[in-house]
Structures are given as structure tokens and as C-alpha cells.
Amino acid sequence: MADQVSDPTNTTYDLETPDNLICPASEIFDQPAVRIALDAAVNQTTDHKIIRSRTVEILSKARIAGRKRIAEAFAVDPFPGRRGTRAYSWLTDQVVGEVLHVAQTYLHPLPNPTEAERIAIIAVGGYGRGEMAAHSDVDLLFLNPYKITPWAESLIESMLYILWDLKLKVGHASRTIKDCIRLGREDFTIRTSLVEYRYLAGDEELAQTLATTLWEELFSGTAAEFIEAKLEERQQRHTKQGGQRYVVEPNVKEGKGGLRDLQSLFWIGKYVHGTQNAKELIAFGVYTEGEFLKFKAAEDFLWSVRCHMHISADRAVDQLTFDMQVDVAERLGYTDHDGRRAVEFFMQDYFRHATTVGELTRVFLTSLEATHTKAEPMLLRLFKRRKKAKAPYKIEQNRLTIADEDAFFADKLNMLGIVEEVLRTGTLMHPDAVRLIAANLDQIDDSLRNDPRARKLFLGIMLKHGNPERGLRRMNELGLLAAFIPEFAPIVAMMQFNMYHHYTVDEHTIQCISHLSKIEREELVEELPLASGILKGGVNRKVLFVALLLHDIGKGRPVDHSVLGAQIARVVGPRLGLSKKDCETVEWLIRYHLLMSDTAQKRDIAEPRTVKGFAKAVKTVERLDLLTVLTVCDIRGVGPGTWNNWKAVLIRNLYAATKDALENGLEDLNRESRENEAKRALRVALSDWKPKDLKLEIGRHYGTYWQGLPGTTHVVFANLLNGISDDRLAIDLMLDEDRDATRVCFAMVDHPGLFSRMTGALALVGANIVDARTYTSKDGYATAVFWIQDADGHPYEAARLPRLQQMIVKTLHGEVVAREALKGRDKIKKRERAFRVPTVITFDNVGSEIYTIIEVDTRDRPGLLYDLTRTLAENHVYIASAVIATFGEQIVDTFYVKDMVGLKYHTESKRDALEKNLREAIIQGAQRAAT
């Protein structure tokens, strides 16, 4: 079959002809007309400066016009694939050719060149491959037969000056053939660029000599070392880009499943087999025809995306940032529908192609191992002694494959059984088996889905082998998971367009199950003592795993995904063989899987009615245990850094209070008992105080103060208030390690708007407020406590606390006016402006005994909390406490308030007026932040 493959020493690729570009070649660059214009402009002068200037002027206009014409063609045909990248490459070829013409004809004419004065211009790298976007680098090799001559040096210098003046980003090298061989042996980056050489202009015979020499003296017999170097480079690149295929802002070029991975396959394919394009790998049995079509579809999609990115930004850009995603989705013709944004459909397609690239890479590398061109992975070599495979399987190249296809397909159960066999034997799945499964997914029908053996086998993949993540991820990549549970298909590669979720919905689900498995294996006992203790005490594992698998299955539809997910679970649960009771528990867990997280993060847990309401919803300790573990896994599965000590404390406190209420009765949850307990604790902590001073401190606060703050904070305020005068501002800043935040306590004479000024002071230093409480003592002092974090979600370092305190003091003394000072800082970053968060404001008079709860759910920005608290103050609203929960670009600010006479907001007209004013403040602030 080798005779079907092109000559590897051919110095020109089989580029699309000028008639097969994204638009007619003459409309991109009219070479005859440009040549006439150039000759006419420079043939009457010998002044090099004038020649260069006129050349740049003519070619610049032609190049700008060419790029504009290509961009217009992209607008009409947004997915041109290689026809688009070849168009940019062809345009660059013409420009380089005309620059060489001017340099040889007018700047450095040489009527009778010697043998040493030959030169060939060769494109290398991506340009050599003929693949370019609008602002791609132009990598050139100036090839000389011997040591570079003064004439060649002058010619190259003049060409480069013109190319640079044309604003081309040129990478260049001037070498002899011997230089290329020597440097290629030493440096794999140089060697890789030489793999992609393409003759452009000059001495073609010299270029052909280089090609022959490269294959005979550099490439031949060195495939193994080249492959290892490329795979090591690939691993380092993936690690640098985050190591995940499903990162929310992927790098289209360097990221996992991106263009560089496809290019690596091309490099290795050409190096090993001498192929000029991916299609020729079919002849070597590396890919099937169908796999090549997938390769081409992925390549065309990724290149189209990258080209649109360059056009949109008008510069070289490879990171598909949030704002860029929205623009590219629109350029590619995606639209909003079915409750989802165009950008979400676009990114779902992106991640599906990235997954395809991963599969093709796996197939390619295994084929190299089969021919012993590539060494087996170290782990496979170390663990040669494995469990023997059961029939109808066999282990080949330390990978599980199908030994007898007839026996395999005689029982449809084997479509799932092969995954369990992979887990049981500890092997990888062979690409031949992967191909066979992918081609026969239609074998998984209702008869198999309802087969009790299949149910048992699927649940075993999650519950039996201690590594459910591996089994489920393999099933998902193969399409088996969506085939066995069709309701799972819509969320495969589904991107959630927000800053909170780091992964696609399906990957998030698998990450959640991975965290659950780690907790089960007791790997997170120190980090997650509560969840670890619950699992060690025993829970219904089947219910927990199935609930996590299905908890987000309702996403992507224009309805509450928790409600829809519970309805879907009602159908899927029985199909998986769950009992009626287990089905009801799974359904409940999915319906309320956000309840604990929302209650802990958006409500004041110190408020007795918060715990009562939550306990009434949960009903039993069994459900509380399951929901707690599910909540922890769900938050951790969002992405690295999402789970922190602050959330851990909130969940732990809510769990403890709710469990106590469920075991000892809801009637024990009352303000009076909490108040008495807090006072007793303070007396113990201040046992060295004089009785008179202690009596004053105990008696100066209202009940809400004792019920709403932890005992350690009571001690801090007691010390701040002891001997305080009316003109004094007392501040205490301290690291609260348990909550992973800095605690800021204020004590001073109370006055209207004080809470708002405090939030403004903290906003000015860039602090993120995660929780706040404020109380006024009976003798007129404000006691306010804030828990804050820096921009990275961490407590402030000790070295930064003095500046923090200085700014707070200046603002509270009126030396700095927060409203004015924040104008220049209250901005939303460009990449974050594409997010839409509808503003929802709700009033709740039931959730608290003495306060109205105002919940503001809106788009976050640095000055938002200050704007809201200032608006409340201007409307004579007393803020008792504020709970702040941030979810990426979305923020939920919850305020516990009373009116100026100490009553709840029962009157609808008052609530409507207050809501109107809050909305106006949000709109005005958003407009300011966007400018």
C-alpha cells in the first residue's frame, strides 16, 4: 500500500489550487497587477530607501485588501476549513514572492551568480504546512549551499526589513544544509519545523537537495526518539494549559484536544510514514476512512474557530475567552434557542471535537506501539503480570480487546461488560475494541436497558471496583453512557456559560462521582471530616451514586433543572433496578440538591427559622446525611478552588444545627436558649474581668447580638467596647483560619448609613465581603463584623492589614468618599462583559421572626454591595446582617432588615418602592462599570 503514499522528499505540499480557496485567488491577490504596479513604481530609481518604501506601500494595500476579502468570504462561509487557512497561506506566498522579486531585481541584482550565491526561500512550521490564520507567524528558512555570502546577507536583510514594515511577524533563520542537519539533531523544535518545509521561491534544486538530505541523514532511523520528544512536549503543553479537555476558556491552539494535538499527529505521521497529509495514514492502517473523516471535521472546525478569532480580535489570539466565545459563536451562525444561548451550543460542539481529537490520538499512538515505533507506556511495561481476560476478550499490547467478535455480539450485555472487564483487569481499552463499540452503539436498545443483568453490571461499574470515575469517563467518551441512559445524551459536552462552573455538565458529573469515591476511600478525611464521617457511619451507596450521576441531567432546558431532573430520575431510577423507596430518595435528592448549599450560603444560619425551615424540608437524619455528602461533592466538582474552609464551616454548622433539631426536636431552636448559652460562654471567657465591667457588657446588647455571632467574636467586641468613648473608632483585624477569611470588627457610635460606609471602605481596598453582621447596642454603639477575602478568595496576608485598616479609618472619618473613589475602580473586565445575569429581587417575611429578608440576585461587580447598602440607607432601612454568596459572575446578596421603626416590610407598596430603587441602583452601577 506504500505506493499510494506521496514522496516524502517532495518539497511542495498538495495545496489547494488557487481556484479552490475560500474565494477566487485573483480576488485575494492579483499577482500580475501587483507586479506591474511594483515594476512601474521602482524601476526609475536606484535609491534603496525609496524602493523599499514604495514596495511596502503597494504590498501593504494589496495585503490589507486580500485579508479583507478573505474575511468577507468567512462571513458568507463561516466553516471553510482548509480552504480558509490555505487562502491566508497563499496570500502570504504571493507577498513573499513579490518581496523576493523586488530584492533580486532592484535592490541586489546579480546577473551572474556563483555556485555559492544561490538561495532558496523555504516556508517552515505552520506556514510550511500551508495553514495560517489572519495573524499567524510567517516562519522562513533562507537556505544557502555554503557559508552565507555578503550578497545573500544583503538580500535577506532587505527582504526582512520589507516584511517587517508590512507588519508581518516573521520568524527566520539563514542556514546551510549542514547547519539544518546539525541543529536538527540537537533541537527537536528545529527538527519539527524542518518536517514541515515547503519550497516557496529561489533555487528549487537547492531546496530539493535539502529534502533528500533531511530524510537520508536526519529523519531516517530516528522515529522513536522523535515520537518520545513530541509526546513529552505534548504532556508538558497539556499540563501548562490545565490538563483538562473541558476547561471553560480553552486554548484552541495549545490546549488538550486542540490544533497542536492534531498537528502532532501530522508531524509524527510524516516522520514515520513519509505522509504529506492525514488521509495518507489510511493506507498504513492507522486510521479507517471514518476516523479520517472525523479528523478532517475536527481540523476544519478548529481552524475555522481560530480564523474567526483572529478576524474578531484583529490580532493573533488563541485563548477562547468568554467574550470571544460569544463573538465567534455569532460569526459561526449559532443562535439562541430552547432556553440556551448560542455560545453554549457552539462550545458544546467545540468540546465534542476536542474529545474526537483525544480518541484519534489514542488510536494513532497505539498503532505506533503495534509496530514497535513507539515504546509502551512505562506503567504497562511495569505491570505485565495482569489478571487474565475472560472470554470473549483478550489482552493485546497490554490493552483489552475483543478476541471473538461473533461471541461478543452474541450477547448485547458485552457492550457494557467490556467496561467492567477493563476495570477488573486494570488494562486500557484497545483502539480496535473502541472502533467496534463505536460502530455498534445501536446494539444498546430498550431490551438491554431493561435487562436486569445490564442494570446490575452498570451499577457495579460505579459501586464495585473503587474507581467509578475511570469506568464512567470511558463509557462517556465511547458514547456508551448516553446510549444506555439516553436522558444523559443532552448534557454530554454541554458547556454552562458562566464563570462559576469550570467543566462541561457531563465532566462535572464525573468529577462529583470521583470526589465521592475519594471520600469513600478515606483519602480526604482531614480535608472533609464531616462527609468522611458520614460515609464511614454508613449510607445507602447506591442511592448516593445514582443521585450524583443524575443530579444535573435536567440542565439545558428552559425549566428549573432540579425539577426536571427529579422527573427524569422518576423514569431512570426503576430502569436501573432501584426499589420504590430508593427511587423516591433519589428523586428527592435531585429535586433539592441545591437546598443545603443555598441555605448555608444565602441565609443566616444563626436565625432559628433558617434551621427550622431546612429541617422541615429534610425530615430525617438519613436524608440529611445523603444531602450533605451530595452537596459537598457537588460544590467540589464545580472546579479547583471552589470548595474552601468558608463553605466547609457553613455546611458543617448547618448540618450540626439541623441534626440536633431532628434528633432533639424543633422546639429547642429558639432565640432565648441561644442567648443564655452565649452569655454563659462570655462570662467564662472574661472570668478575669471586674464584675461591674462584665455586667455592663452583658447588659448592653439586645438578644439578636447574642444569637447572631460566634462566641469568639463576642469576646473581641467586649474588648473593643471596654472603655470606648464617643469619638473613638475601634477596629480589630484578625485571620479567622476556620473560615478561611479575615475577620474585621468595628465598634463606634452608630449613625445612619454607617454600614454602607463600611462596605464602601472595604470595596476600596478590593476586599470581597463574604459575610457581615451589624448590631446596635442599647447605649448607641454600632458593633459590626465583616468576614472578607482578597481577590483570589483567600484571607489577607498580615503585611497587607495595616493598609487595609488605614483605608477603613480614612473612609469612616470622611477623609475618603467611597462613592467618588469607587467610580474608577467599579469596572467589569472586558472578557467578563458577555455574561447575562437577570436581576431578581425577593422579599421574605416568613424566614425570620423579626426581620424581612431581602434577597438580591444579580450580576456581580466591585461596587455592587456598596450601591445596595447605600440605597437601603437612603431609604431608611436598618440592616441587621448581610449574607453574600458569589457564584462566578453571579452574586446573591441577602439582607436581614427592618424599617426605621423596627418593623418588617409588610406593606406591598413599601416593598415595591424599595425594589424599584434597588433596581435603579443596579442599572446605574452596571452602566458605569461597562464604560
CSV table of C-alpha atoms in Angstrom, one decimal, residues 521-746:
chain,number,residue,atom,x,y,z
A,521,ARG,CA,-11.5,5.5,50.0
A,522,GLU,CA,-10.7,7.8,53.1
A,523,GLU,CA,-8.4,10.0,51.0
A,524,LEU,CA,-10.0,13.2,52.2
A,525,VAL,CA,-10.5,12.6,55.9
A,526,GLU,CA,-8.5,15.7,57.1
A,527,GLU,CA,-10.0,17.9,54.4
A,528,LEU,CA,-13.6,16.7,54.7
A,529,PRO,CA,-14.1,15.3,58.2
A,530,LEU,CA,-17.9,15.6,58.1
A,531,ALA,CA,-18.5,13.9,54.8
A,532,SER,CA,-15.9,11.2,55.6
A,533,GLY,CA,-17.5,10.5,59.0
A,534,ILE,CA,-21.0,10.2,57.4
A,535,LEU,CA,-19.8,7.7,54.8
A,536,LYS,CA,-17.9,5.7,57.4
A,537,GLY,CA,-21.0,5.6,59.5
A,538,GLY,CA,-22.8,4.0,56.6
A,539,VAL,CA,-25.3,5.4,54.0
A,540,ASN,CA,-27.1,3.9,51.0
A,541,ARG,CA,-24.3,4.0,48.5
A,542,LYS,CA,-26.5,3.0,45.5
A,543,VAL,CA,-28.8,5.9,46.2
A,544,LEU,CA,-26.0,8.4,46.6
A,545,PHE,CA,-24.1,7.4,43.4
A,546,VAL,CA,-27.2,7.3,41.3
A,547,ALA,CA,-28.4,10.7,42.6
A,548,LEU,CA,-25.0,12.2,41.8
A,549,LEU,CA,-25.0,10.7,38.3
A,550,LEU,CA,-28.4,12.2,37.6
A,551,HIS,CA,-28.4,15.4,39.7
A,552,ASP,CA,-27.7,17.7,36.7
A,553,ILE,CA,-29.4,15.7,34.0
A,554,GLY,CA,-32.1,18.3,33.6
A,555,LYS,CA,-29.8,21.1,32.6
A,556,GLY,CA,-30.0,22.9,29.3
A,557,ARG,CA,-33.8,23.2,29.2
A,558,PRO,CA,-35.9,26.4,29.8
A,559,VAL,CA,-37.2,25.0,33.1
A,560,ASP,CA,-35.7,24.5,36.6
A,561,HIS,CA,-33.2,21.7,36.1
A,562,SER,CA,-33.8,20.4,39.7
A,563,VAL,CA,-37.5,19.9,39.0
A,564,LEU,CA,-36.9,18.4,35.5
A,565,GLY,CA,-34.0,16.2,36.8
A,566,ALA,CA,-36.3,14.8,39.5
A,567,GLN,CA,-38.9,14.0,36.9
A,568,ILE,CA,-36.3,12.2,34.7
A,569,ALA,CA,-35.0,10.3,37.8
A,570,ARG,CA,-38.5,9.0,38.3
A,571,VAL,CA,-38.2,7.3,34.9
A,572,VAL,CA,-34.5,6.3,35.0
A,573,GLY,CA,-34.5,5.0,38.6
A,574,PRO,CA,-36.7,2.0,38.1
A,575,ARG,CA,-34.9,1.2,34.8
A,576,LEU,CA,-31.7,1.0,36.9
A,577,GLY,CA,-33.4,-1.5,39.2
A,578,LEU,CA,-33.8,0.8,42.2
A,579,SER,CA,-36.6,-0.1,44.7
A,580,LYS,CA,-39.5,2.2,45.1
A,581,LYS,CA,-38.1,3.7,48.4
A,582,ASP,CA,-34.7,4.2,46.8
A,583,CYS,CA,-36.3,5.9,43.7
A,584,GLU,CA,-38.2,8.3,46.0
A,585,THR,CA,-35.0,9.2,47.8
A,586,VAL,CA,-33.0,9.7,44.6
A,587,GLU,CA,-35.9,11.8,43.2
A,588,TRP,CA,-35.9,13.9,46.4
A,589,LEU,CA,-32.2,14.4,46.5
A,590,ILE,CA,-32.2,15.6,42.9
A,591,ARG,CA,-35.2,17.9,43.4
A,592,TYR,CA,-33.5,19.5,46.4
A,593,HIS,CA,-29.8,19.0,45.6
A,594,LEU,CA,-29.2,22.8,45.8
A,595,LEU,CA,-31.2,23.3,49.0
A,596,MET,CA,-28.4,22.8,51.5
A,597,SER,CA,-25.9,24.9,49.5
A,598,ASP,CA,-28.4,27.7,49.1
A,599,THR,CA,-29.5,27.7,52.7
A,600,ALA,CA,-25.9,27.6,54.0
A,601,GLN,CA,-24.6,30.3,51.6
A,602,LYS,CA,-27.6,32.6,51.2
A,603,ARG,CA,-29.2,32.6,54.6
A,604,ASP,CA,-28.2,33.5,58.2
A,605,ILE,CA,-27.8,30.1,59.9
A,606,ALA,CA,-27.9,31.9,63.3
A,607,GLU,CA,-31.6,32.7,62.6
A,608,PRO,CA,-33.7,29.9,64.2
A,609,ARG,CA,-36.2,29.9,61.5
A,610,THR,CA,-33.5,29.1,58.9
A,611,VAL,CA,-32.7,25.8,60.6
A,612,LYS,CA,-36.3,25.1,61.3
A,613,GLY,CA,-37.3,25.5,57.7
A,614,PHE,CA,-34.4,23.4,56.4
A,615,ALA,CA,-35.1,20.7,59.0
A,616,LYS,CA,-38.7,20.5,58.0
A,617,ALA,CA,-37.7,20.1,54.3
A,618,VAL,CA,-35.2,17.4,55.1
A,619,LYS,CA,-37.4,15.5,57.6
A,620,THR,CA,-34.9,12.7,58.5
A,621,VAL,CA,-31.2,12.3,59.5
A,622,GLU,CA,-30.8,9.7,56.8
A,623,ARG,CA,-31.8,12.3,54.1
A,624,LEU,CA,-29.6,15.0,55.8
A,625,ASP,CA,-26.6,12.7,55.7
A,626,LEU,CA,-27.2,11.9,52.0
A,627,LEU,CA,-27.8,15.5,51.0
A,628,THR,CA,-24.7,16.7,52.9
A,629,VAL,CA,-22.4,14.4,51.1
A,630,LEU,CA,-24.1,15.1,47.8
A,631,THR,CA,-23.7,18.9,48.4
A,632,VAL,CA,-20.0,18.6,49.3
A,633,CYS,CA,-19.3,16.5,46.2
A,634,ASP,CA,-21.4,18.9,44.0
A,635,ILE,CA,-19.5,22.0,45.2
A,636,ARG,CA,-16.1,20.3,44.9
A,637,GLY,CA,-17.0,19.1,41.4
A,638,VAL,CA,-17.5,22.6,40.1
A,639,GLY,CA,-13.8,23.1,39.8
A,640,PRO,CA,-10.5,23.6,41.7
A,641,GLY,CA,-10.7,26.3,44.4
A,642,THR,CA,-14.5,26.3,44.6
A,643,TRP,CA,-14.6,24.4,47.9
A,644,ASN,CA,-12.9,26.3,50.8
A,645,ASN,CA,-12.9,26.5,54.6
A,646,TRP,CA,-15.6,29.2,54.5
A,647,LYS,CA,-18.1,26.9,52.7
A,648,ALA,CA,-17.0,24.0,54.9
A,649,VAL,CA,-17.8,25.9,58.1
A,650,LEU,CA,-21.2,26.9,56.7
A,651,ILE,CA,-22.1,23.4,55.7
A,652,ARG,CA,-20.8,21.9,58.9
A,653,ASN,CA,-22.7,24.4,61.1
A,654,LEU,CA,-26.0,23.9,59.2
A,655,TYR,CA,-25.6,20.1,59.4
A,656,ALA,CA,-24.9,20.2,63.2
A,657,ALA,CA,-27.8,22.5,63.9
A,658,THR,CA,-30.2,20.5,61.7
A,659,LYS,CA,-29.2,17.2,63.0
A,660,ASP,CA,-29.6,18.5,66.6
A,661,ALA,CA,-33.1,19.8,65.7
A,662,LEU,CA,-34.1,16.5,64.0
A,663,GLU,CA,-32.9,14.4,66.9
A,664,ASN,CA,-34.0,16.6,69.9
A,665,GLY,CA,-37.0,18.4,68.4
A,666,LEU,CA,-37.6,21.7,66.6
A,667,GLU,CA,-38.9,23.3,69.8
A,668,ASP,CA,-35.3,23.6,71.1
A,669,LEU,CA,-34.5,26.0,68.4
A,670,ASN,CA,-35.3,29.3,70.0
A,671,ARG,CA,-33.6,32.7,70.5
A,672,GLU,CA,-33.8,32.7,74.3
A,673,SER,CA,-31.9,29.5,74.7
A,674,ARG,CA,-29.2,30.6,72.3
A,675,GLU,CA,-28.9,34.0,74.1
A,676,ASN,CA,-28.5,32.4,77.5
A,677,GLU,CA,-25.9,30.0,76.3
A,678,ALA,CA,-23.9,32.8,74.6
A,679,LYS,CA,-23.9,34.9,77.8
A,680,ARG,CA,-22.7,32.0,79.9
A,681,ALA,CA,-19.8,31.4,77.4
A,682,LEU,CA,-18.8,35.1,77.6
A,683,ARG,CA,-18.7,35.0,81.4
A,684,VAL,CA,-16.4,32.1,81.3
A,685,ALA,CA,-14.1,33.7,78.7
A,686,LEU,CA,-14.0,37.0,80.6
A,687,SER,CA,-13.7,35.5,84.1
A,688,ASP,CA,-10.8,37.9,84.9
A,689,TRP,CA,-12.9,41.0,84.3
A,690,LYS,CA,-14.3,43.1,87.2
A,691,PRO,CA,-17.9,42.1,87.9
A,692,LYS,CA,-19.1,45.7,87.2
A,693,ASP,CA,-17.5,45.8,83.7
A,694,LEU,CA,-18.8,42.3,82.9
A,695,LYS,CA,-22.3,43.2,84.0
A,696,LEU,CA,-22.2,46.3,81.8
A,697,GLU,CA,-21.1,44.3,78.7
A,698,ILE,CA,-23.7,41.5,79.3
A,699,GLY,CA,-26.4,44.1,79.7
A,700,ARG,CA,-25.6,46.5,76.8
A,701,HIS,CA,-26.7,44.2,73.9
A,702,TYR,CA,-30.0,43.1,72.5
A,703,GLY,CA,-30.9,39.4,72.0
A,704,THR,CA,-30.1,39.4,68.3
A,705,TYR,CA,-26.5,40.2,69.1
A,706,TRP,CA,-26.1,37.1,71.3
A,707,GLN,CA,-27.9,34.9,68.8
A,708,GLY,CA,-26.1,36.0,65.6
A,709,LEU,CA,-22.4,35.9,66.5
A,710,PRO,CA,-19.9,33.2,67.4
A,711,GLY,CA,-18.5,33.4,71.0
A,712,THR,CA,-15.0,34.4,69.9
A,713,THR,CA,-16.5,37.5,68.2
A,714,HIS,CA,-18.4,38.4,71.4
A,715,VAL,CA,-15.0,38.4,73.2
A,716,VAL,CA,-13.5,40.7,70.6
A,717,PHE,CA,-16.3,43.2,70.8
A,718,ALA,CA,-16.2,43.2,74.6
A,719,ASN,CA,-12.6,44.3,74.5
A,720,LEU,CA,-13.3,46.9,71.8
A,721,LEU,CA,-16.2,48.4,73.7
A,722,ASN,CA,-14.5,48.3,77.1
A,723,GLY,CA,-13.9,52.0,78.0
A,724,ILE,CA,-14.8,53.2,74.5
A,725,SER,CA,-15.6,57.0,74.1
A,726,ASP,CA,-18.0,58.6,71.6
A,727,ASP,CA,-15.2,60.0,69.4
A,728,ARG,CA,-13.3,56.8,69.1
A,729,LEU,CA,-13.3,54.2,66.3
A,730,ALA,CA,-12.2,50.8,67.5
A,731,ILE,CA,-11.1,48.2,64.9
A,732,ASP,CA,-9.8,44.6,65.2
A,733,LEU,CA,-8.5,42.7,62.2
A,734,MET,CA,-7.7,39.0,62.6
A,735,LEU,CA,-7.2,35.9,60.5
A,736,ASP,CA,-10.2,33.5,61.0
A,737,GLU,CA,-8.5,30.3,60.0
A,738,ASP,CA,-11.6,28.2,60.5
A,739,ARG,CA,-13.5,30.3,57.9
A,740,ASP,CA,-10.5,30.9,55.6
A,741,ALA,CA,-11.2,34.7,55.8
A,742,THR,CA,-10.0,37.8,57.5
A,743,ARG,CA,-12.4,39.0,60.3
A,744,VAL,CA,-12.9,42.8,60.6
A,745,CYS,CA,-14.7,44.0,63.7
A,746,PHE,CA,-15.8,47.7,64.1
